[in-house]
mmCIF file of C-alpha atoms in Angstrom:
data_model
loop_
_atom_site.group_PDB
_atom_site.id
_atom_site.type_symbol
_atom_site.label_atom_id
_atom_site.label_comp_id
_atom_site.label_asym_id
_atom_site.label_seq_id
_atom_site.Cartn_x
_atom_site.Cartn_y
_atom_site.Cartn_z
ATOM 1 C CA UNK A 6 -40.573 -0.578 15.400
ATOM 2 C CA UNK A 7 -40.481 -3.673 17.590
ATOM 3 C CA UNK A 8 -39.091 -6.704 15.823
ATOM 4 C CA UNK A 9 -40.329 -10.186 16.769
ATOM 5 C CA UNK A 10 -37.533 -12.781 16.847
ATOM 6 C CA UNK A 11 -37.747 -15.180 13.937
ATOM 7 C CA UNK A 12 -39.657 -12.755 11.698
ATOM 8 C CA UNK A 13 -38.470 -10.834 8.649
ATOM 9 C CA UNK A 14 -38.924 -7.079 8.251
ATOM 10 C CA UNK A 15 -40.148 -5.482 5.045
ATOM 11 C CA UNK A 16 -36.660 -4.147 4.260
ATOM 12 C CA UNK A 17 -35.160 -7.602 4.735
ATOM 13 C CA UNK A 18 -37.788 -9.169 2.434
ATOM 14 C CA UNK A 19 -36.979 -6.514 -0.179
ATOM 15 C CA UNK A 20 -33.261 -7.325 0.107
ATOM 16 C CA UNK A 21 -33.972 -11.042 -0.156
ATOM 17 C CA UNK A 22 -36.029 -10.533 -3.330
ATOM 18 C CA UNK A 23 -33.306 -8.308 -4.770
ATOM 19 C CA UNK A 24 -30.676 -10.926 -3.989
ATOM 20 C CA UNK A 25 -32.765 -13.580 -5.714
ATOM 21 C CA UNK A 26 -32.988 -11.323 -8.760
ATOM 22 C CA UNK A 27 -29.243 -10.498 -8.649
ATOM 23 C CA UNK A 28 -29.908 -6.814 -8.040
ATOM 24 C CA UNK A 29 -27.953 -6.307 -4.815
ATOM 25 C CA UNK A 30 -24.525 -4.806 -5.399
ATOM 26 C CA UNK A 31 -21.632 -5.465 -3.057
ATOM 27 C CA UNK A 32 -21.275 -2.546 -0.666
ATOM 28 C CA UNK A 33 -18.067 -0.504 -0.763
ATOM 29 C CA UNK A 34 -15.245 -1.487 1.563
ATOM 30 C CA UNK A 35 -15.601 0.796 4.589
ATOM 31 C CA UNK A 36 -12.488 2.696 5.702
ATOM 32 C CA UNK A 37 -12.401 4.783 8.869
ATOM 33 C CA UNK A 38 -9.595 7.342 9.191
ATOM 34 C CA UNK A 39 -8.939 8.274 12.816
ATOM 35 C CA UNK A 40 -8.026 11.968 13.102
ATOM 36 C CA UNK A 41 -6.162 12.689 16.342
ATOM 37 C CA UNK A 42 -5.090 16.065 17.770
ATOM 38 C CA UNK A 43 -2.089 17.450 15.902
ATOM 39 C CA UNK A 44 -2.785 15.478 12.718
ATOM 40 C CA UNK A 45 -0.928 16.755 9.613
ATOM 41 C CA UNK A 46 -3.490 17.630 6.895
ATOM 42 C CA UNK A 47 -1.498 15.980 4.113
ATOM 43 C CA UNK A 48 -1.404 12.542 5.710
ATOM 44 C CA UNK A 49 -5.013 12.881 6.896
ATOM 45 C CA UNK A 50 -6.140 13.446 3.320
ATOM 46 C CA UNK A 51 -4.196 10.604 1.716
ATOM 47 C CA UNK A 52 -6.782 7.817 2.254
ATOM 48 C CA UNK A 53 -9.736 9.889 1.033
ATOM 49 C CA UNK A 54 -7.874 11.017 -2.069
ATOM 50 C CA UNK A 55 -6.331 7.677 -3.033
ATOM 51 C CA UNK A 56 -9.144 5.268 -2.140
ATOM 52 C CA UNK A 57 -11.724 7.750 -3.392
ATOM 53 C CA UNK A 58 -10.219 7.355 -6.869
ATOM 54 C CA UNK A 59 -11.123 3.655 -7.143
ATOM 55 C CA UNK A 60 -14.260 2.650 -9.030
ATOM 56 C CA UNK A 61 -15.587 -0.514 -10.620
ATOM 57 C CA UNK A 62 -16.368 -0.910 -14.326
ATOM 58 C CA UNK A 63 -19.779 0.756 -13.844
ATOM 59 C CA UNK A 64 -18.289 3.769 -12.063
ATOM 60 C CA UNK A 65 -19.392 2.725 -8.573
ATOM 61 C CA UNK A 66 -16.957 3.504 -5.727
ATOM 62 C CA UNK A 67 -15.194 0.474 -4.302
ATOM 63 C CA UNK A 68 -14.289 2.210 -1.036
ATOM 64 C CA UNK A 69 -16.210 4.396 1.386
ATOM 65 C CA UNK A 70 -13.863 6.592 3.427
ATOM 66 C CA UNK A 71 -15.014 8.289 6.634
ATOM 67 C CA UNK A 72 -12.898 10.655 8.733
ATOM 68 C CA UNK A 73 -13.720 10.252 12.412
ATOM 69 C CA UNK A 74 -12.361 11.246 15.813
ATOM 70 C CA UNK A 75 -12.147 9.312 19.052
ATOM 71 C CA UNK A 76 -15.086 11.175 20.608
ATOM 72 C CA UNK A 77 -16.817 12.750 17.609
ATOM 73 C CA UNK A 78 -15.511 16.229 18.487
ATOM 74 C CA UNK A 79 -13.404 18.410 16.150
ATOM 75 C CA UNK A 80 -9.594 18.233 16.509
ATOM 76 C CA UNK A 81 -6.932 20.836 15.831
ATOM 77 C CA UNK A 82 -4.525 19.912 13.034
ATOM 78 C CA UNK A 83 -0.826 20.728 13.216
ATOM 79 C CA UNK A 84 -1.452 23.348 10.517
ATOM 80 C CA UNK A 85 -3.559 25.425 12.885
ATOM 81 C CA UNK A 86 -7.038 24.768 11.529
ATOM 82 C CA UNK A 87 -9.768 22.572 12.973
ATOM 83 C CA UNK A 88 -10.817 19.278 11.415
ATOM 84 C CA UNK A 89 -14.568 18.634 11.607
ATOM 85 C CA UNK A 90 -15.063 14.849 11.514
ATOM 86 C CA UNK A 91 -17.917 13.111 9.754
ATOM 87 C CA UNK A 92 -18.327 10.601 12.591
ATOM 88 C CA UNK A 93 -17.191 9.520 16.026
ATOM 89 C CA UNK A 94 -15.851 6.208 17.350
ATOM 90 C CA UNK A 95 -18.819 4.302 15.938
ATOM 91 C CA UNK A 96 -17.151 4.543 12.512
ATOM 92 C CA UNK A 97 -14.195 2.540 13.844
ATOM 93 C CA UNK A 98 -16.527 -0.196 15.092
ATOM 94 C CA UNK A 99 -18.211 -0.467 11.687
ATOM 95 C CA UNK A 100 -15.096 -0.246 9.504
ATOM 96 C CA UNK A 101 -13.478 -2.980 7.446
ATOM 97 C CA UNK A 102 -10.187 -1.057 7.550
ATOM 98 C CA UNK A 103 -9.011 1.495 10.123
ATOM 99 C CA UNK A 104 -6.240 3.923 9.168
ATOM 100 C CA UNK A 105 -4.369 5.974 11.776
ATOM 101 C CA UNK A 106 -2.481 8.986 10.344
ATOM 102 C CA UNK A 107 0.309 10.589 12.399
ATOM 103 C CA UNK A 108 -0.220 12.849 15.373
ATOM 104 C CA UNK A 109 2.093 15.575 16.670
ATOM 105 C CA UNK A 110 0.202 16.267 19.875
ATOM 106 C CA UNK A 111 0.704 13.140 21.998
ATOM 107 C CA UNK A 112 4.265 13.419 23.347
ATOM 108 C CA UNK A 113 3.543 10.808 26.015
ATOM 109 C CA UNK A 114 3.479 8.125 23.323
ATOM 110 C CA UNK A 115 7.107 8.848 22.417
ATOM 111 C CA UNK A 116 8.014 7.677 25.925
ATOM 112 C CA UNK A 117 5.919 4.533 25.694
ATOM 113 C CA UNK A 118 3.082 6.095 27.677
ATOM 114 C CA UNK A 119 -0.567 5.005 27.466
ATOM 115 C CA UNK A 120 -3.133 6.254 25.026
ATOM 116 C CA UNK A 121 -5.556 8.955 26.215
ATOM 117 C CA UNK A 122 -8.655 7.226 27.648
ATOM 118 C CA UNK A 123 -10.979 8.275 24.817
ATOM 119 C CA UNK A 124 -8.511 7.108 22.177
ATOM 120 C CA UNK A 125 -7.941 3.801 23.952
ATOM 121 C CA UNK A 126 -11.686 3.234 24.223
ATOM 122 C CA UNK A 127 -12.155 4.000 20.532
ATOM 123 C CA UNK A 128 -9.386 1.574 19.548
ATOM 124 C CA UNK A 129 -10.857 -1.103 21.819
ATOM 125 C CA UNK A 130 -14.145 -0.776 19.935
ATOM 126 C CA UNK A 131 -12.621 -1.945 16.647
ATOM 127 C CA UNK A 132 -14.055 -5.311 15.585
ATOM 128 C CA UNK A 133 -11.737 -8.355 15.525
ATOM 129 C CA UNK A 134 -10.551 -9.055 11.987
ATOM 130 C CA UNK A 135 -10.543 -5.394 10.960
ATOM 131 C CA UNK A 136 -7.526 -4.452 8.857
ATOM 132 C CA UNK A 137 -5.347 -1.984 10.788
ATOM 133 C CA UNK A 138 -3.118 0.571 9.083
ATOM 134 C CA UNK A 139 -0.818 3.344 10.283
ATOM 135 C CA UNK A 140 0.865 6.138 8.360
ATOM 136 C CA UNK A 141 4.133 7.552 9.731
ATOM 137 C CA UNK A 142 3.897 8.119 13.509
ATOM 138 C CA UNK A 143 0.400 6.665 13.555
ATOM 139 C CA UNK A 144 2.391 3.521 14.355
ATOM 140 C CA UNK A 145 2.836 4.909 17.884
ATOM 141 C CA UNK A 146 -0.926 4.647 18.412
ATOM 142 C CA UNK A 147 -1.081 1.035 17.261
ATOM 143 C CA UNK A 148 2.005 0.193 19.321
ATOM 144 C CA UNK A 149 0.648 1.882 22.449
ATOM 145 C CA UNK A 150 -2.510 -0.203 22.056
ATOM 146 C CA UNK A 151 -0.367 -3.368 21.987
ATOM 147 C CA UNK A 152 -1.400 -4.141 18.416
ATOM 148 C CA UNK A 153 2.168 -4.282 17.065
ATOM 149 C CA UNK A 154 3.726 -6.448 19.780
ATOM 150 C CA UNK A 155 5.803 -9.192 18.184
ATOM 151 C CA UNK A 156 4.976 -7.988 14.682
ATOM 152 C CA UNK A 157 7.110 -6.377 11.954
ATOM 153 C CA UNK A 158 6.390 -2.676 11.436
ATOM 154 C CA UNK A 159 7.911 0.546 10.228
ATOM 155 C CA UNK A 160 7.642 4.272 10.890
ATOM 156 C CA UNK A 161 9.443 7.432 9.794
ATOM 157 C CA UNK A 162 13.184 6.735 9.803
ATOM 158 C CA UNK A 163 13.868 9.820 11.934
ATOM 159 C CA UNK A 164 11.705 8.410 14.741
ATOM 160 C CA UNK A 165 13.273 4.940 14.777
ATOM 161 C CA UNK A 166 15.566 5.261 17.832
ATOM 162 C CA UNK A 167 12.788 6.822 19.916
ATOM 163 C CA UNK A 168 10.199 4.304 18.740
ATOM 164 C CA UNK A 169 12.458 1.330 19.380
ATOM 165 C CA UNK A 170 13.135 2.482 22.932
ATOM 166 C CA UNK A 171 9.452 3.172 23.630
ATOM 167 C CA UNK A 172 8.155 -0.080 22.121
ATOM 168 C CA UNK A 173 10.871 -2.749 22.272
ATOM 169 C CA UNK A 174 8.370 -5.558 21.564
ATOM 170 C CA UNK A 175 7.814 -4.299 18.020
ATOM 171 C CA UNK A 176 10.049 -5.691 15.254
ATOM 172 C CA UNK A 177 10.849 -2.299 13.761
ATOM 173 C CA UNK A 178 12.410 -1.955 10.316
ATOM 174 C CA UNK A 179 12.969 1.715 9.562
ATOM 175 C CA UNK A 180 14.678 1.022 6.232
ATOM 176 C CA UNK A 181 11.533 0.208 4.225
ATOM 177 C CA UNK A 182 8.653 2.243 2.813
ATOM 178 C CA UNK A 183 5.958 0.033 4.277
ATOM 179 C CA UNK A 184 5.384 -3.338 5.887
ATOM 180 C CA UNK A 185 2.436 -5.586 5.027
ATOM 181 C CA UNK A 186 1.901 -8.111 7.810
ATOM 182 C CA UNK A 187 -1.479 -9.281 6.588
ATOM 183 C CA UNK A 188 -4.116 -7.656 8.777
ATOM 184 C CA UNK A 189 -1.737 -4.989 10.100
ATOM 185 C CA UNK A 190 0.106 -2.631 7.735
ATOM 186 C CA UNK A 191 2.424 0.250 8.612
ATOM 187 C CA UNK A 192 4.133 2.860 6.461
ATOM 188 C CA UNK A 193 7.023 5.250 6.744
ATOM 189 C CA UNK A 194 6.515 8.996 6.641
ATOM 190 C CA UNK A 195 4.523 11.312 4.392
ATOM 191 C CA UNK A 196 4.531 10.060 0.758
ATOM 192 C CA UNK A 197 5.061 6.446 1.847
ATOM 193 C CA UNK A 198 1.438 6.613 3.000
ATOM 194 C CA UNK A 199 0.439 7.025 -0.651
ATOM 195 C CA UNK A 200 2.539 3.974 -1.566
ATOM 196 C CA UNK A 201 0.853 1.908 1.129
ATOM 197 C CA UNK A 202 -2.666 2.934 0.057
ATOM 198 C CA UNK A 203 -1.880 2.030 -3.569
ATOM 199 C CA UNK A 204 -0.446 -1.272 -2.366
ATOM 200 C CA UNK A 205 -3.678 -2.017 -0.513
ATOM 201 C CA UNK A 206 -5.732 -1.259 -3.642
ATOM 202 C CA UNK A 207 -3.431 -3.546 -5.606
ATOM 203 C CA UNK A 208 -3.889 -6.276 -3.008
ATOM 204 C CA UNK A 209 -7.672 -5.836 -2.931
ATOM 205 C CA UNK A 210 -8.400 -5.313 -6.625
ATOM 206 C CA UNK A 211 -5.239 -5.893 -8.640
ATOM 207 C CA UNK A 212 -2.611 -3.806 -10.376
ATOM 208 C CA UNK A 213 -4.922 -2.318 -13.008
ATOM 209 C CA UNK A 214 -7.157 -0.707 -10.368
ATOM 210 C CA UNK A 215 -4.130 0.586 -8.448
ATOM 211 C CA UNK A 216 -2.614 2.012 -11.616
ATOM 212 C CA UNK A 217 -5.827 3.855 -12.459
ATOM 213 C CA UNK A 218 -5.939 5.327 -8.954
ATOM 214 C CA UNK A 219 -2.307 6.387 -9.265
ATOM 215 C CA UNK A 220 -3.009 8.116 -12.572
ATOM 216 C CA UNK A 221 -5.944 10.000 -11.047
ATOM 217 C CA UNK A 222 -3.697 11.120 -8.176
ATOM 218 C CA UNK A 223 -0.799 11.897 -10.548
ATOM 219 C CA UNK A 224 1.673 9.777 -8.574
ATOM 220 C CA UNK A 225 3.948 6.862 -9.502
ATOM 221 C CA UNK A 226 1.850 3.680 -9.532
ATOM 222 C CA UNK A 227 4.266 1.466 -7.708
ATOM 223 C CA UNK A 228 7.144 1.557 -5.254
ATOM 224 C CA UNK A 229 7.948 -1.727 -3.567
ATOM 225 C CA UNK A 230 7.415 -1.818 0.197
ATOM 226 C CA UNK A 231 10.895 -3.236 0.623
ATOM 227 C CA UNK A 232 12.437 -0.255 -1.144
ATOM 228 C CA UNK A 233 14.637 1.767 1.154
ATOM 229 C CA UNK A 234 13.487 4.979 2.764
ATOM 230 C CA UNK A 235 15.655 7.826 1.543
ATOM 231 C CA UNK A 236 17.574 8.377 4.716
ATOM 232 C CA UNK A 237 20.006 11.290 4.876
ATOM 233 C CA UNK A 238 20.929 10.920 1.213
ATOM 234 C CA UNK A 239 22.062 14.155 -0.429
ATOM 235 C CA UNK A 240 20.139 15.464 -3.412
ATOM 236 C CA UNK A 241 22.203 14.674 -6.527
ATOM 237 C CA UNK A 242 24.029 17.606 -8.024
ATOM 238 C CA UNK A 243 22.199 18.834 -11.151
ATOM 239 C CA UNK A 244 25.424 18.801 -13.109
ATOM 240 C CA UNK A 245 25.864 15.066 -12.580
ATOM 241 C CA UNK A 246 24.511 12.493 -15.014
ATOM 242 C CA UNK A 247 21.209 10.857 -14.095
ATOM 243 C CA UNK A 248 19.819 7.366 -14.682
ATOM 244 C CA UNK A 249 16.291 8.694 -15.277
ATOM 245 C CA UNK A 250 16.431 8.461 -19.068
ATOM 246 C CA UNK A 251 17.902 4.979 -18.927
ATOM 247 C CA UNK A 252 15.156 3.791 -16.581
ATOM 248 C CA UNK A 253 12.516 5.165 -18.952
ATOM 249 C CA UNK A 254 14.251 3.441 -21.859
ATOM 250 C CA UNK A 255 14.475 0.157 -19.963
ATOM 251 C CA UNK A 256 10.722 0.186 -19.307
ATOM 252 C CA UNK A 257 10.194 0.215 -23.073
ATOM 253 C CA UNK A 258 12.547 -2.743 -23.582
ATOM 254 C CA UNK A 259 11.704 -5.101 -20.721
ATOM 255 C CA UNK A 260 11.255 -8.074 -23.064
ATOM 256 C CA UNK A 261 14.857 -7.732 -24.245
ATOM 257 C CA UNK A 262 18.029 -8.908 -22.484
ATOM 258 C CA UNK A 263 19.058 -5.960 -20.315
ATOM 259 C CA UNK A 264 22.446 -6.543 -18.802
ATOM 260 C CA UNK A 265 24.047 -4.131 -16.387
ATOM 261 C CA UNK A 266 26.625 -3.357 -19.057
ATOM 262 C CA UNK A 267 23.909 -2.463 -21.578
ATOM 263 C CA UNK A 268 22.173 -0.170 -19.099
ATOM 264 C CA UNK A 269 25.434 1.566 -18.210
ATOM 265 C CA UNK A 270 26.246 1.970 -21.897
ATOM 266 C CA UNK A 271 22.871 3.602 -22.532
ATOM 267 C CA UNK A 272 23.505 5.987 -19.623
ATOM 268 C CA UNK A 273 27.021 6.647 -20.930
ATOM 269 C CA UNK A 274 28.590 5.782 -17.602
ATOM 270 C CA UNK A 275 31.037 3.236 -16.346
ATOM 271 C CA UNK A 276 29.546 0.171 -14.649
ATOM 272 C CA UNK A 277 30.719 1.342 -11.257
ATOM 273 C CA UNK A 278 29.421 4.907 -11.661
ATOM 274 C CA UNK A 279 26.096 3.729 -13.061
ATOM 275 C CA UNK A 280 25.501 1.247 -10.256
ATOM 276 C CA UNK A 281 26.362 3.785 -7.575
ATOM 277 C CA UNK A 282 24.303 6.534 -9.223
ATOM 278 C CA UNK A 283 21.327 4.235 -9.764
ATOM 279 C CA UNK A 284 21.249 3.180 -6.123
ATOM 280 C CA UNK A 285 21.532 6.797 -4.940
ATOM 281 C CA UNK A 286 18.548 7.776 -7.081
ATOM 282 C CA UNK A 287 16.276 4.738 -6.704
ATOM 283 C CA UNK A 288 17.250 3.149 -3.399
ATOM 284 C CA UNK A 289 17.889 -0.302 -4.879
ATOM 285 C CA UNK A 290 20.278 -1.959 -7.314
ATOM 286 C CA UNK A 291 19.601 -1.968 -11.069
ATOM 287 C CA UNK A 292 18.953 -5.727 -10.993
ATOM 288 C CA UNK A 293 16.434 -5.411 -8.148
ATOM 289 C CA UNK A 294 14.655 -2.557 -9.897
ATOM 290 C CA UNK A 295 14.579 -4.361 -13.239
ATOM 291 C CA UNK A 296 13.136 -7.531 -11.691
ATOM 292 C CA UNK A 297 10.468 -5.494 -9.905
ATOM 293 C CA UNK A 298 9.431 -3.726 -13.122
ATOM 294 C CA UNK A 299 9.252 -7.013 -15.010
ATOM 295 C CA UNK A 300 7.081 -8.552 -12.310
ATOM 296 C CA UNK A 301 4.786 -5.531 -12.429
ATOM 297 C CA UNK A 302 4.433 -5.903 -16.203
ATOM 298 C CA UNK A 303 3.770 -9.637 -15.805
ATOM 299 C CA UNK A 304 0.981 -8.935 -13.322
ATOM 300 C CA UNK A 305 -0.619 -6.442 -15.694
ATOM 301 C CA UNK A 306 -0.491 -8.960 -18.537
ATOM 302 C CA UNK A 307 -2.001 -11.658 -16.343
ATOM 303 C CA UNK A 308 -4.826 -9.300 -15.397
ATOM 304 C CA UNK A 309 -5.631 -7.860 -18.792
ATOM 305 C CA UNK A 310 -4.849 -10.636 -21.316
ATOM 306 C CA UNK A 311 -5.395 -14.365 -21.750
ATOM 307 C CA UNK A 312 -1.827 -14.936 -22.955
ATOM 308 C CA UNK A 313 -0.276 -18.257 -21.857
ATOM 309 C CA UNK A 314 1.984 -17.996 -18.836
ATOM 310 C CA UNK A 315 5.072 -18.780 -20.935
ATOM 311 C CA UNK A 316 4.282 -15.893 -23.301
ATOM 312 C CA UNK A 317 3.605 -13.533 -20.376
ATOM 313 C CA UNK A 318 7.026 -14.441 -18.984
ATOM 314 C CA UNK A 319 8.657 -13.814 -22.365
ATOM 315 C CA UNK A 320 7.010 -10.410 -22.865
ATOM 316 C CA UNK A 321 7.967 -9.362 -19.356
ATOM 317 C CA UNK A 322 11.580 -10.373 -19.907
ATOM 318 C CA UNK A 323 11.503 -13.134 -17.294
ATOM 319 C CA UNK A 324 12.350 -15.960 -19.683
ATOM 320 C CA UNK A 325 10.205 -19.027 -19.098
ATOM 321 C CA UNK A 326 6.975 -19.752 -17.308
ATOM 322 C CA UNK A 327 8.924 -21.616 -14.667
ATOM 323 C CA UNK A 328 11.071 -18.545 -14.020
ATOM 324 C CA UNK A 329 7.949 -16.382 -13.686
ATOM 325 C CA UNK A 330 6.424 -18.871 -11.245
ATOM 326 C CA UNK A 331 9.533 -18.833 -9.071
ATOM 327 C CA UNK A 332 9.748 -15.029 -9.090
ATOM 328 C CA UNK A 333 6.054 -14.545 -8.275
ATOM 329 C CA UNK A 334 6.044 -17.099 -5.480
ATOM 330 C CA UNK A 335 9.182 -15.551 -3.995
ATOM 331 C CA UNK A 336 7.927 -11.963 -4.243
ATOM 332 C CA UNK A 337 4.188 -12.375 -3.677
ATOM 333 C CA UNK A 338 3.560 -15.899 -2.400
ATOM 334 C CA UNK A 339 1.267 -16.757 -5.328
ATOM 335 C CA UNK A 340 1.519 -18.481 -8.702
ATOM 336 C CA UNK A 341 0.768 -16.724 -12.010
ATOM 337 C CA UNK A 342 -2.327 -18.896 -12.544
ATOM 338 C CA UNK A 343 -3.701 -18.125 -9.092
ATOM 339 C CA UNK A 344 -3.009 -14.429 -9.598
ATOM 340 C CA UNK A 345 -4.905 -14.425 -12.901
ATOM 341 C CA UNK A 346 -7.805 -16.304 -11.317
ATOM 342 C CA UNK A 347 -7.993 -13.720 -8.528
ATOM 343 C CA UNK A 348 -7.465 -10.538 -10.529
ATOM 344 C CA UNK A 349 -8.167 -11.364 -14.164
ATOM 345 C CA UNK A 350 -10.912 -9.506 -16.009
ATOM 346 C CA UNK A 351 -11.459 -5.799 -15.383
ATOM 347 C CA UNK A 352 -9.057 -5.710 -12.431
ATOM 348 C CA UNK A 353 -11.696 -4.325 -10.072
ATOM 349 C CA UNK A 354 -13.275 -7.457 -8.648
ATOM 350 C CA UNK A 355 -12.542 -8.651 -5.144
ATOM 351 C CA UNK A 356 -9.580 -11.017 -5.210
ATOM 352 C CA UNK A 357 -9.418 -14.353 -3.490
ATOM 353 C CA UNK A 358 -8.163 -14.399 0.076
ATOM 354 C CA UNK A 359 -4.494 -14.701 -0.716
ATOM 355 C CA UNK A 360 -3.182 -14.263 2.791
ATOM 356 C CA UNK A 361 -0.631 -11.835 4.148
ATOM 357 C CA UNK A 362 1.682 -12.260 1.219
ATOM 358 C CA UNK A 363 -1.168 -12.041 -1.297
ATOM 359 C CA UNK A 364 -0.951 -10.603 -4.752
ATOM 360 C CA UNK A 365 1.025 -7.421 -4.615
ATOM 361 C CA UNK A 366 1.981 -7.798 -0.969
ATOM 362 C CA UNK A 367 5.477 -6.517 -0.350
ATOM 363 C CA UNK A 368 7.087 -7.661 2.810
ATOM 364 C CA UNK A 369 10.723 -6.655 3.099
ATOM 365 C CA UNK A 370 12.958 -9.595 2.401
ATOM 366 C CA UNK A 371 16.443 -9.807 3.748
#
């Protein structure tokens, strides 16, 4: 049908009437997952599984995930079977977020080589302002496209020396699970992709929505992006004492004073043994972990209750409202009141534009 400039089609008039009557629902956030040759099936499936678990209060999906390829043709996974995409490069051009899982079939990228022409053309078709995400060695694709130059990023720890040599302009930090640099986010290998997807849900819709998605996927709801990757750490001997029970106990007593001595006493270890064991198991110190758990509880209380900020701080074990404000601004770049305004209610509404360090954002801090 030929459209005359300045006129309105029947569909547009219908939409306008629906908008006037408040009937138009916000469309789901569109995510395109770029499947490249040699893609591992696990990482390819992470976005569909995690984001597909997020719904609003009426049961409507908040994300629409489409698996695509650079030319619309099937690609061979590294598991030996073929992936049939739902779309071609047009999905990248229409997406609000583009996610690039790893690829094990582009060795030229490990030497800093260029992207294959069809992949480069597909990347070039992404609209400005689109959120860009890589999982594991998907960072090589973003780096080869020049999209990580001068920016902080991460990848699988085992690839760090190779990556750093191939892309010296990237500010690589291989010691963290993921890096949130606002409109560009990168994760470490394999399960860190799950952490990053949950972090994005938390940033978009708050902790309650991310926690529900985590429960549906039967995974831990939160691991801080600044938490260390588990690099060449031996698996603890089963005969050795563990801090697992003490961590579970601490989560039930966050409002109480929890000194290092009290935690070690509960674990029936010396202070030195407990601290060393805790770091081996969790990747951070007991104090860092405890602060992170208290902040997570505070965010949940801000989302789901109308308790005064001082009482939220008390129930989360962070003392006063002033202490909570300092901790939240340091960790997330936002005040408790602003966080509640953005994510209060059912935890599934779009948050305010909080910037790169918005609610839940976890940039590594040194």
